[in-house]
XYZ file of C-alpha atoms in Angstrom:
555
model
C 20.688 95.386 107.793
C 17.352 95.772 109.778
C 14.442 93.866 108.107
C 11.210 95.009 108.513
C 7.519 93.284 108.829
C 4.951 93.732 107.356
C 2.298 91.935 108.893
C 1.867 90.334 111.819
C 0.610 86.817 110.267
C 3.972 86.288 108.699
C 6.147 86.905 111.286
C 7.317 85.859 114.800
C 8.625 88.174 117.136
C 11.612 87.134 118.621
C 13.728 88.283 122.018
C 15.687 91.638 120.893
C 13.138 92.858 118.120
C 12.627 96.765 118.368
C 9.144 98.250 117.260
C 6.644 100.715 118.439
C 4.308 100.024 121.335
C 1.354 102.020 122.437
C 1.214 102.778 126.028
C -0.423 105.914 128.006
C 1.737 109.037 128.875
C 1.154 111.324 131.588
C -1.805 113.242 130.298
C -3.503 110.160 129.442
C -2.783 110.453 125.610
C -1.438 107.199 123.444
C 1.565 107.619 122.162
C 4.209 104.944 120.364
C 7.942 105.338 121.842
C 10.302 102.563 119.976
C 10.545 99.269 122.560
C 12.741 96.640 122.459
C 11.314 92.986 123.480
C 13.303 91.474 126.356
C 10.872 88.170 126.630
C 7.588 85.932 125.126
C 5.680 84.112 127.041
C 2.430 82.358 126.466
C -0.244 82.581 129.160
C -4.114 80.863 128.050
C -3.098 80.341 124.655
C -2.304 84.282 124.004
C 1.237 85.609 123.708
C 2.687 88.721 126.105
C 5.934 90.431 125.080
C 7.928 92.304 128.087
C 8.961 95.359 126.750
C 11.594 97.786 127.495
C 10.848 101.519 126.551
C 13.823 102.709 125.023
C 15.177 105.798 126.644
C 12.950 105.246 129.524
C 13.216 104.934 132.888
C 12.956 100.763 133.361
C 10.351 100.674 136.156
C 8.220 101.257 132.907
C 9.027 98.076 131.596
C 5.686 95.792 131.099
C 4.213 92.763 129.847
C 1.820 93.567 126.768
C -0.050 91.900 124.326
C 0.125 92.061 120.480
C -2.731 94.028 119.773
C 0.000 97.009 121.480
C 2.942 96.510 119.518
C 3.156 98.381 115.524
C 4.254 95.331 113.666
C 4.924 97.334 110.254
C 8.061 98.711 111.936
C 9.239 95.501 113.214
C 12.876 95.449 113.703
C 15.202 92.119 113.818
C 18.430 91.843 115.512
C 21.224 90.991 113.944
C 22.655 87.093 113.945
C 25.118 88.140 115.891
C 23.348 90.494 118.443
C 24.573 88.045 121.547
C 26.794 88.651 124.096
C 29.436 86.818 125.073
C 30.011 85.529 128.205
C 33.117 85.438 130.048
C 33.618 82.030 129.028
C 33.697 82.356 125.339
C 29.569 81.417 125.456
C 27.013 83.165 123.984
C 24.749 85.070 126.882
C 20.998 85.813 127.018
C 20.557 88.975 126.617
C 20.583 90.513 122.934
C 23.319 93.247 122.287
C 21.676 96.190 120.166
C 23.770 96.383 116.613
C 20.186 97.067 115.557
C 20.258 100.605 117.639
C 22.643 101.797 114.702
C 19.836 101.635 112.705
C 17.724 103.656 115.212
C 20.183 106.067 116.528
C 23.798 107.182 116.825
C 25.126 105.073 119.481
C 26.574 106.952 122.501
C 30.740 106.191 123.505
C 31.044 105.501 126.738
C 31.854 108.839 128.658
C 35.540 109.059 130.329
C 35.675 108.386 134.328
C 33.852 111.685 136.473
C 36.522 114.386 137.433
C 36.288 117.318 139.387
C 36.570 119.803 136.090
C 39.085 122.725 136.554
C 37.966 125.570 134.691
C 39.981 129.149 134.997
C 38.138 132.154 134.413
C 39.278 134.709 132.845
C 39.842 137.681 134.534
C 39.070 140.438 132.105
C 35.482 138.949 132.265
C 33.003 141.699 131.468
C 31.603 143.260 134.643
C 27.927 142.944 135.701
C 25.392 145.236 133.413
C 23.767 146.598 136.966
C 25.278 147.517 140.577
C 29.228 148.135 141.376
C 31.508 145.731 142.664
C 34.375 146.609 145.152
C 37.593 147.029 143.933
C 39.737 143.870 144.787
C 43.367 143.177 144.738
C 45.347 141.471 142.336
C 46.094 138.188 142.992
C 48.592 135.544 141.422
C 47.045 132.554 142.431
C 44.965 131.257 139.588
C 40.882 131.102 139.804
C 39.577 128.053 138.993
C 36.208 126.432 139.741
C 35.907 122.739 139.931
C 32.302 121.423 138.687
C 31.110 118.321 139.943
C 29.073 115.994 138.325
C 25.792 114.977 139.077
C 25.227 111.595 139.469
C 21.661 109.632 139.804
C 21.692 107.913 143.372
C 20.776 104.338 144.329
C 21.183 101.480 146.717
C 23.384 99.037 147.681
C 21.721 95.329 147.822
C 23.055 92.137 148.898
C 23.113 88.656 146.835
C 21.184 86.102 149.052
C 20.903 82.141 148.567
C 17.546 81.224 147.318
C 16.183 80.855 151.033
C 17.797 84.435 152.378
C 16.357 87.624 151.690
C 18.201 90.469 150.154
C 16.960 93.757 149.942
C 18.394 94.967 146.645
C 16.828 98.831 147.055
C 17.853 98.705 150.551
C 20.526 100.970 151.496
C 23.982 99.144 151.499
C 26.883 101.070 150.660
C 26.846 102.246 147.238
C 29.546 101.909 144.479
C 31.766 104.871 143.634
C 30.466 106.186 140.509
C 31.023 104.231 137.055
C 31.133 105.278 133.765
C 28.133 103.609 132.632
C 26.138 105.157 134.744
C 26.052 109.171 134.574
C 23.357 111.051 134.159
C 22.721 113.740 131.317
C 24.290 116.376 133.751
C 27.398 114.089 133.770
C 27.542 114.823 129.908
C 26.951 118.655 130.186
C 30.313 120.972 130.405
C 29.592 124.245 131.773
C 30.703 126.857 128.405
C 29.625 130.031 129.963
C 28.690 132.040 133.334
C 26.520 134.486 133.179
C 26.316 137.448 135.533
C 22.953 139.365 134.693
C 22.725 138.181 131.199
C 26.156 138.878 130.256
C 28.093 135.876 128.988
C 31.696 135.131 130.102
C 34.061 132.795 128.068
C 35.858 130.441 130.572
C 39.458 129.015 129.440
C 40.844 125.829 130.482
C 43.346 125.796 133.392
C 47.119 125.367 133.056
C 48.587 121.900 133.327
C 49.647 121.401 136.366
C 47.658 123.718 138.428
C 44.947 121.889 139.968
C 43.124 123.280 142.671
C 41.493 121.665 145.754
C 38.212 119.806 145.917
C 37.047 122.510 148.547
C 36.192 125.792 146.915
C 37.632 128.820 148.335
C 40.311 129.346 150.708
C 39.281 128.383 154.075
C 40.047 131.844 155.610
C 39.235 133.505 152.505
C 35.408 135.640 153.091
C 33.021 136.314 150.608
C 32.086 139.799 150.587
C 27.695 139.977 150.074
C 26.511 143.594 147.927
C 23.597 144.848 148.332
C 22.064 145.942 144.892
C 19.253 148.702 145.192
C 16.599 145.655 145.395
C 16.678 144.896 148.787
C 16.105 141.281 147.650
C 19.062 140.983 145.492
C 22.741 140.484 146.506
C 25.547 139.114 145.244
C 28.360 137.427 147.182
C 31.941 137.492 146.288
C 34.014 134.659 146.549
C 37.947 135.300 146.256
C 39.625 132.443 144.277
C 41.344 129.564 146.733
C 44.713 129.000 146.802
C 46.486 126.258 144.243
C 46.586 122.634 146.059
C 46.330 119.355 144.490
C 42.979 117.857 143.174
C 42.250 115.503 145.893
C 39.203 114.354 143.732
C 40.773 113.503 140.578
C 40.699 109.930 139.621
C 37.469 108.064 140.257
C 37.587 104.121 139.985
C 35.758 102.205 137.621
C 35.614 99.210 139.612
C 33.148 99.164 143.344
C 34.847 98.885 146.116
C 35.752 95.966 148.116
C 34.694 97.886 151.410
C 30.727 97.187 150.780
C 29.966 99.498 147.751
C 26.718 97.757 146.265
C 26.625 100.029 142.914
C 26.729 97.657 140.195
C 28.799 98.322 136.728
C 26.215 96.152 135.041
C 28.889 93.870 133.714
C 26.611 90.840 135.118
C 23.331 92.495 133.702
C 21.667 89.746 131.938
C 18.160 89.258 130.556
C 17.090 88.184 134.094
C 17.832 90.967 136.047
C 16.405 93.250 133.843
C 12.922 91.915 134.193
C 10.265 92.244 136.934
C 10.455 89.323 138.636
C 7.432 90.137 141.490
C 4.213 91.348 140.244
C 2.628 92.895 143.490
C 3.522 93.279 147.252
C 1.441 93.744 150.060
C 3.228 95.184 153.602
C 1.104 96.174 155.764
C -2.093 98.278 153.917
C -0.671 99.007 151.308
C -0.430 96.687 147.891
C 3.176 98.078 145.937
C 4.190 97.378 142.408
C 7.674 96.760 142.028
C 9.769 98.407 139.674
C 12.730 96.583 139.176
C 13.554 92.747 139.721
C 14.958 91.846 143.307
C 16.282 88.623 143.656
C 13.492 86.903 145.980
C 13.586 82.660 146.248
C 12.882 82.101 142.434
C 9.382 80.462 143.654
C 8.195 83.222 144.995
C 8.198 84.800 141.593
C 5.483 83.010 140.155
C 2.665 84.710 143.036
C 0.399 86.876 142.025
C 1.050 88.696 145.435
C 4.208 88.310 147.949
C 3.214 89.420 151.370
C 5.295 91.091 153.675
C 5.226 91.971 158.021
C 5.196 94.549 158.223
C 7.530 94.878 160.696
C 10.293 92.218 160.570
C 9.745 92.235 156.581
C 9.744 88.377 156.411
C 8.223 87.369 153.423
C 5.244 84.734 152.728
C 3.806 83.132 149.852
C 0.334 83.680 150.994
C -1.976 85.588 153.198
C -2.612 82.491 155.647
C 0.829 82.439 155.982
C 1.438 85.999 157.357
C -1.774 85.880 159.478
C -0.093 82.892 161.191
C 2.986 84.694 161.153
C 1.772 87.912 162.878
C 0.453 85.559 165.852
C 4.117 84.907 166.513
C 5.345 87.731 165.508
C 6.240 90.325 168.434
C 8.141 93.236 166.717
C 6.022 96.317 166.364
C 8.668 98.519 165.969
C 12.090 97.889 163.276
C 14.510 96.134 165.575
C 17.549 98.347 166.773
C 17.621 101.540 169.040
C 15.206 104.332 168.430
C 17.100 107.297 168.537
C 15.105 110.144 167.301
C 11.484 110.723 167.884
C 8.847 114.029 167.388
C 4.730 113.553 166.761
C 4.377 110.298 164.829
C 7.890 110.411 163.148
C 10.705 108.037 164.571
C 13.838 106.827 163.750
C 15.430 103.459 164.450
C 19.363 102.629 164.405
C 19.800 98.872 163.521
C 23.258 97.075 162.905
C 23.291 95.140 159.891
C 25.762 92.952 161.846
C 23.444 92.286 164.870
C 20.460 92.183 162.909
C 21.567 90.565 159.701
C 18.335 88.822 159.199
C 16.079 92.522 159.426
C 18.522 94.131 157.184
C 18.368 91.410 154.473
C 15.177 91.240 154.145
C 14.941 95.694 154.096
C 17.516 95.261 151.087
C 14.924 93.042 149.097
C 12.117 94.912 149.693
C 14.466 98.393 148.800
C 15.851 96.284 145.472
C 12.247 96.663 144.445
C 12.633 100.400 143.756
C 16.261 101.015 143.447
C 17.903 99.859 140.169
C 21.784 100.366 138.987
C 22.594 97.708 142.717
C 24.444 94.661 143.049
C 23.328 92.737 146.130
C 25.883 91.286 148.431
C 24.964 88.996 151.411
C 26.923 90.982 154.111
C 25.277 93.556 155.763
C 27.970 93.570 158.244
C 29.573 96.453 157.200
C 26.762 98.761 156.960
C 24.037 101.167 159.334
C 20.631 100.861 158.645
C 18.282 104.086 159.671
C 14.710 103.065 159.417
C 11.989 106.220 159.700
C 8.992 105.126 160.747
C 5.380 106.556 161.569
C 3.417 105.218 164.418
C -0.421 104.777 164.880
C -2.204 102.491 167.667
C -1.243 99.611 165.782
C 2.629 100.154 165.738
C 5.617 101.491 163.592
C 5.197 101.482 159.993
C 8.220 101.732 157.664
C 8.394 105.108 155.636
C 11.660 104.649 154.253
C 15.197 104.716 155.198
C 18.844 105.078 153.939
C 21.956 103.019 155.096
C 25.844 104.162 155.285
C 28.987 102.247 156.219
C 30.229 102.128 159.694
C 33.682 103.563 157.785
C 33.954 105.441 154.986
C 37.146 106.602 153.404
C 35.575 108.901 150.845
C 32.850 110.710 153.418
C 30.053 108.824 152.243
C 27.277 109.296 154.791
C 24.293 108.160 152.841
C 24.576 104.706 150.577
C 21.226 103.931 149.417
C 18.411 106.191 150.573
C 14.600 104.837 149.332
C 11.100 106.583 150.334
C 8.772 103.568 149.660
C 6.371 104.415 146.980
C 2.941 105.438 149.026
C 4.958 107.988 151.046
C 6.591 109.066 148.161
C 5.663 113.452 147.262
C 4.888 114.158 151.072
C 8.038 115.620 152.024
C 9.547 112.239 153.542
C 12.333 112.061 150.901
C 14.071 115.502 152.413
C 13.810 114.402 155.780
C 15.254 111.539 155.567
C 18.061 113.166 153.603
C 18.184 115.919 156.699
C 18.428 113.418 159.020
C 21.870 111.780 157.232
C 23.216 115.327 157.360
C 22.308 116.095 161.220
C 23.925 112.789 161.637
C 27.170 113.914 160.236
C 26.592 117.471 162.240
C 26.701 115.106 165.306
C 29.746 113.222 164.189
C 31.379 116.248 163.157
C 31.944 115.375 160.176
C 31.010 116.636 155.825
C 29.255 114.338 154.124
C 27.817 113.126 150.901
C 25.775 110.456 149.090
C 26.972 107.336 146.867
C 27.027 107.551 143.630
C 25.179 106.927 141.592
C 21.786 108.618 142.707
C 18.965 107.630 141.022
C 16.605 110.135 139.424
C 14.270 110.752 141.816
C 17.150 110.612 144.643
C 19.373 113.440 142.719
C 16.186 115.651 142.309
C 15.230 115.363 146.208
C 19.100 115.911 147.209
C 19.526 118.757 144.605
C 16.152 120.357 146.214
C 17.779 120.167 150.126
C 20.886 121.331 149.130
C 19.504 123.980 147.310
C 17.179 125.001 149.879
C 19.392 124.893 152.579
C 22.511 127.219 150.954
C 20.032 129.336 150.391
C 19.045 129.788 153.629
C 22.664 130.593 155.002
C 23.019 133.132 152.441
C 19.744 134.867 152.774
C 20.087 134.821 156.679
C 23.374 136.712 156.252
C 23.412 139.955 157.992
C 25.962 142.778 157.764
C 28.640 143.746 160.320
C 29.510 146.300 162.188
C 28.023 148.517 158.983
C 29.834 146.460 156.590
C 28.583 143.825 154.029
C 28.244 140.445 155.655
C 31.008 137.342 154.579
C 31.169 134.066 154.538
C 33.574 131.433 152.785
C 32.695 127.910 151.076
C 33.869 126.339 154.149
C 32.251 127.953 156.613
C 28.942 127.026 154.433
C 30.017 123.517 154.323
C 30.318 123.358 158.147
C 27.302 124.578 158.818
C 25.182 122.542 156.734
C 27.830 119.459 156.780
C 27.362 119.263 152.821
C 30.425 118.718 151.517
C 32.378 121.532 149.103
C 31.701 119.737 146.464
C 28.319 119.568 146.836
C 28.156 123.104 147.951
C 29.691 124.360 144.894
C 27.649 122.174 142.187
C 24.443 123.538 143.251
C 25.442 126.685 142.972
C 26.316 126.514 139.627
C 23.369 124.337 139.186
C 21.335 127.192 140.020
C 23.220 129.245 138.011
C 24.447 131.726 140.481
C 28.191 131.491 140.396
C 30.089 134.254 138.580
C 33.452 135.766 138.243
C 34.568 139.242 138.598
C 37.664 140.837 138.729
C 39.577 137.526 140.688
C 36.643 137.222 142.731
C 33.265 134.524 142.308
C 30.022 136.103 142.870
C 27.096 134.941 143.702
C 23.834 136.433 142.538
C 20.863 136.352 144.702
C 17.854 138.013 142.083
C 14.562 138.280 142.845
C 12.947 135.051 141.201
C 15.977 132.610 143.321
C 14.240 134.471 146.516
C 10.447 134.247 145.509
C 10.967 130.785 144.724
C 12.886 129.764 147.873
C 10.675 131.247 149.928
C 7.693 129.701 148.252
C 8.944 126.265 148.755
C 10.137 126.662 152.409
C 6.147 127.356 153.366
C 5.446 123.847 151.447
C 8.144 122.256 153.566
C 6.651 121.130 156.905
C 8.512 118.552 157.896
C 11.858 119.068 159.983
C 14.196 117.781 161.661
C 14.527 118.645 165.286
C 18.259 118.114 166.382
C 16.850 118.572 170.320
C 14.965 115.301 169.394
C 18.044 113.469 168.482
C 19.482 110.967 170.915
C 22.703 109.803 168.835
C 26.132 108.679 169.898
C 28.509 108.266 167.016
C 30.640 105.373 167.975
C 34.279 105.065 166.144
C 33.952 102.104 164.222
C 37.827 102.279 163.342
C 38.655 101.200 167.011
C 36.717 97.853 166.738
C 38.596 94.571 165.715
C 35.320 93.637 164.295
C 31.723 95.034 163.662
């Protein structure tokens, strides 16, 4: 049973209590979401609570005092609210029987699958334009819909003296069940074509279809509707082949996967452990804990160089620091450069030190990571921006040196003062020109965090819109183009290709063929953001040799 308060004289809040706490939304307005207390401490003789928001996103988390929290709808845990250890022992952090009280608890949702849906083929036919007639075909139609998954970074687990960037970009975990976001949870029920709905059935047992989306010599035929600016582009269903993304692992990978099945989350890792760091001019405030030396933690600042990312306990320290300190630029080979925008190659085996430290500062901002101290396995790709004074770190993503399941990206962070300026796509631009040079698909980790899986569903949207809106017709006829041939020219993997187009809602199926419907709004829109989108990628500024890693008895 959940007892409840009634005043605040008469009670002591305890770790695990639920209750609501006033805090500030985005328009400036109070408001009192339910929190749940994850510590007390006493600073000066007055108490703070650290409170997690419930449903929200944990960089909210924050220490507050009592005069915040709505003690009349205090909220105990249960006795037995601990968790048990592996051991047999009792752990630290409070499970949440009490969250029966508060809401219907959530089962756990089944492993991600590439979901094989057959349309129907009697569909009913768009309410505007004519389609071509098409021949039958035997081969069922069946569209596989890939989850969406929030991204984040790989880190590294460091001894106390070691630094270990837990945001940074290490190879990222397969996706886990605990970890989907809502999108995972949403099954697609209809397609619409124009405002007319179309039932989907379930595929037959037994005839799975392959990850890539339409045949690779099949062509999707583009119509031209009487507005110039609308089209629609059929896509003939793919032959039958075997799944080859069914059956996703719960547990990470052995091969330098950092994404973390929170199976060691405790009540220290899911507190702030640093209250404020300064690298370079700017002061950050971290939003997750990162696993810096534990006496570190107690500073009101930690101060980074900005350029070899060492960190110091005080600001003596790094000014005696930078008069030894000769880097101006990340270590590692510089391999792309146009205006102030550079990127730097650096080998977490060669500079294992550099890359350490880049993973602490990137645990900061990157939650849902499990550190590791080996950075052997992994590429780091620093972007930087360079004024009279050096190369300052913008961000950066890293990606194994071998990847069986085409990861190119691991962890991917834009560090919070760059963040909204357009850095975020190019870095994501850069991963895929990468994989253009290689030759090579590609696609991120999972899982992405929120921000990450809104900037990579933005570039991916943006850029298959592109191809098909630079489609021209030949020879008189209407112009064609097949899932693959999209994927290879953008590198984004089918998958990918085919999830944000039903993301955008502009998949359909017509008489055994998909189409894809361009109206009016999709094109305003695109070409709306493409004039906000000034920073690019210029491959002719790229100076990259992929080197096959597979060849090399050791990193």
């Amino acid at each position: 049973m959940t007892k409840m308060a009634d005043s605040s004289s008469s009670v002591e809040i305890v770790e695990g209590c639920r209750l609501p706490v006033l805090r500030k939304n985005q328009e400036h307005e109070d408001e009192w979401p339910l929190a749940e207390i994850l510590s007390v401490k006493e600073v000066s003789g007055r108490k703070l609570y650290y409170v997690h928001y419930i449903d929200f996103n944990k960089r909210l988390d924050e220490w507050v005092t009592v005069d915040r929290l709505d003690m009349k709808k205090l909220q105990f845990p249960k006795k037995e609210a601990k968790t048990p250890t592996k051991n047999g022992l009792p752990g630290s952090r409070p499970s949440s029987p009490e969250r029966e009280v508060v809401r219907t608890a959530i089962p756990n949702p089944e492993p991600r699958k590439s979901l094989d849906l057959n349309v129907q083929p009697t569909a009913t036919a768009p309410s505007r334009g004519k389609t071509l007639p098409t021949p039958k075909r035997k081969v069922e139609s069946t569209v596989p819909l890939v989850a969406q998954v929030t991204p984040a970074s790989p880190v590294f687990s460091l001894p106390v003296s070691t630094e270990t960037p837990q945001g940074a970009i290490f190879p990222a975990v397969r996706e886990t069940n605990a970890f989907k976001s809502r999108e995972d949870h949403e099954q697609l029920s209809s397609l619409t074509t124009n405002g007319t709905a179309r039932r989907l059935i379930p595929a037959q047992p037994g005839r799975k279809r392959k990850a890539n989306c339409g045949g690779t010599d099949e062509m999707i035929k583009v119509l031209q509707y009487n507005n110039p600016q609308s089209a629609s582009v059929f896509l003939p269903p793919p032959e039958d082949s075997q799944d080859s993304s069914d059956g996703i692992p719960t547990a990470p990978r052995m091969t330098g996967s950092l994404v973390s099945d929170r199976s060691h989350d405790d009540i220290v890792t899911r507190m702030k452990n640093i209250e404020c760091i300064e690298l370079g001019r700017h002061r950050l405030k971290p939003w997750y804990f990162s696993p810096y030396p534990q006496e570190l933690t107690s500073l009101p600042i930690l101060y980074l160089c900005e350029f070899c990312l060492k960190y110091l306990k005080s600001l003596k320290c790094l000014q005696r620091h930078l008069t030894k300190c000769n880097l101006r630029h990340p270590p590692g080979n510089e391999i792309y450069r146009k205006g102030t925008i550079s990127f730097f190659e650096i080998d977490g085996r060669k500079n294992k030190t550099y890359s350490q430290n880049l993973c602490l500062l990137a645990k900061c901002f990157l939650d849902h990571k499990t550190l590791y101290y080996d950075t052997d396995p992994f590429l780091f790709y620093v972007m930087t921006e360079y004024d009279c004074k050096g190369f300052h770190i913008v961000g950066y993503f890293s990606k194994e040196k071998e990847s069986t399941e085409d990861y190119n990206v691991a962890c991917i962070l834009t560090l919070p003062p760059y963040q909204r300026r357009g850095y975020g796509k190019l870095l994501i631009e850069f991963s895929y020109e990468l994989s253009k040079v290689e030759g090579k698909t590609g696609t991120p980790e999972k899982p992405l965090s929120d921000l990450g899986l809104l900037s990579y569903r933005s570039y991916w949207s943006q850029t298959i819109l592109e191809i098909l809106m630079d489609l021209k017709p030949d020879n008189g006829e209407r112009p064609q183009i097949t899932i693959n041939e999209i994927s290879e020219i953008t590198s984004v993997k089918k998958e990918d290709v085919i999830s944000t187009l039903q993301y955008l809602n502009l998949i359909n199926y017509y008489k055994g063929q998909y189409i894809l419907t361009l109206s009016e709004d999709i094109v305003e829109g695109h070409e709306r953001a493409m004039q906000k989108r000034h920073l690019r990628i210029d491959p002719k500024c790229l100076h990259f040799t992929p080197k096959d890693w597979s060849k090399r008895g050791k990193w």
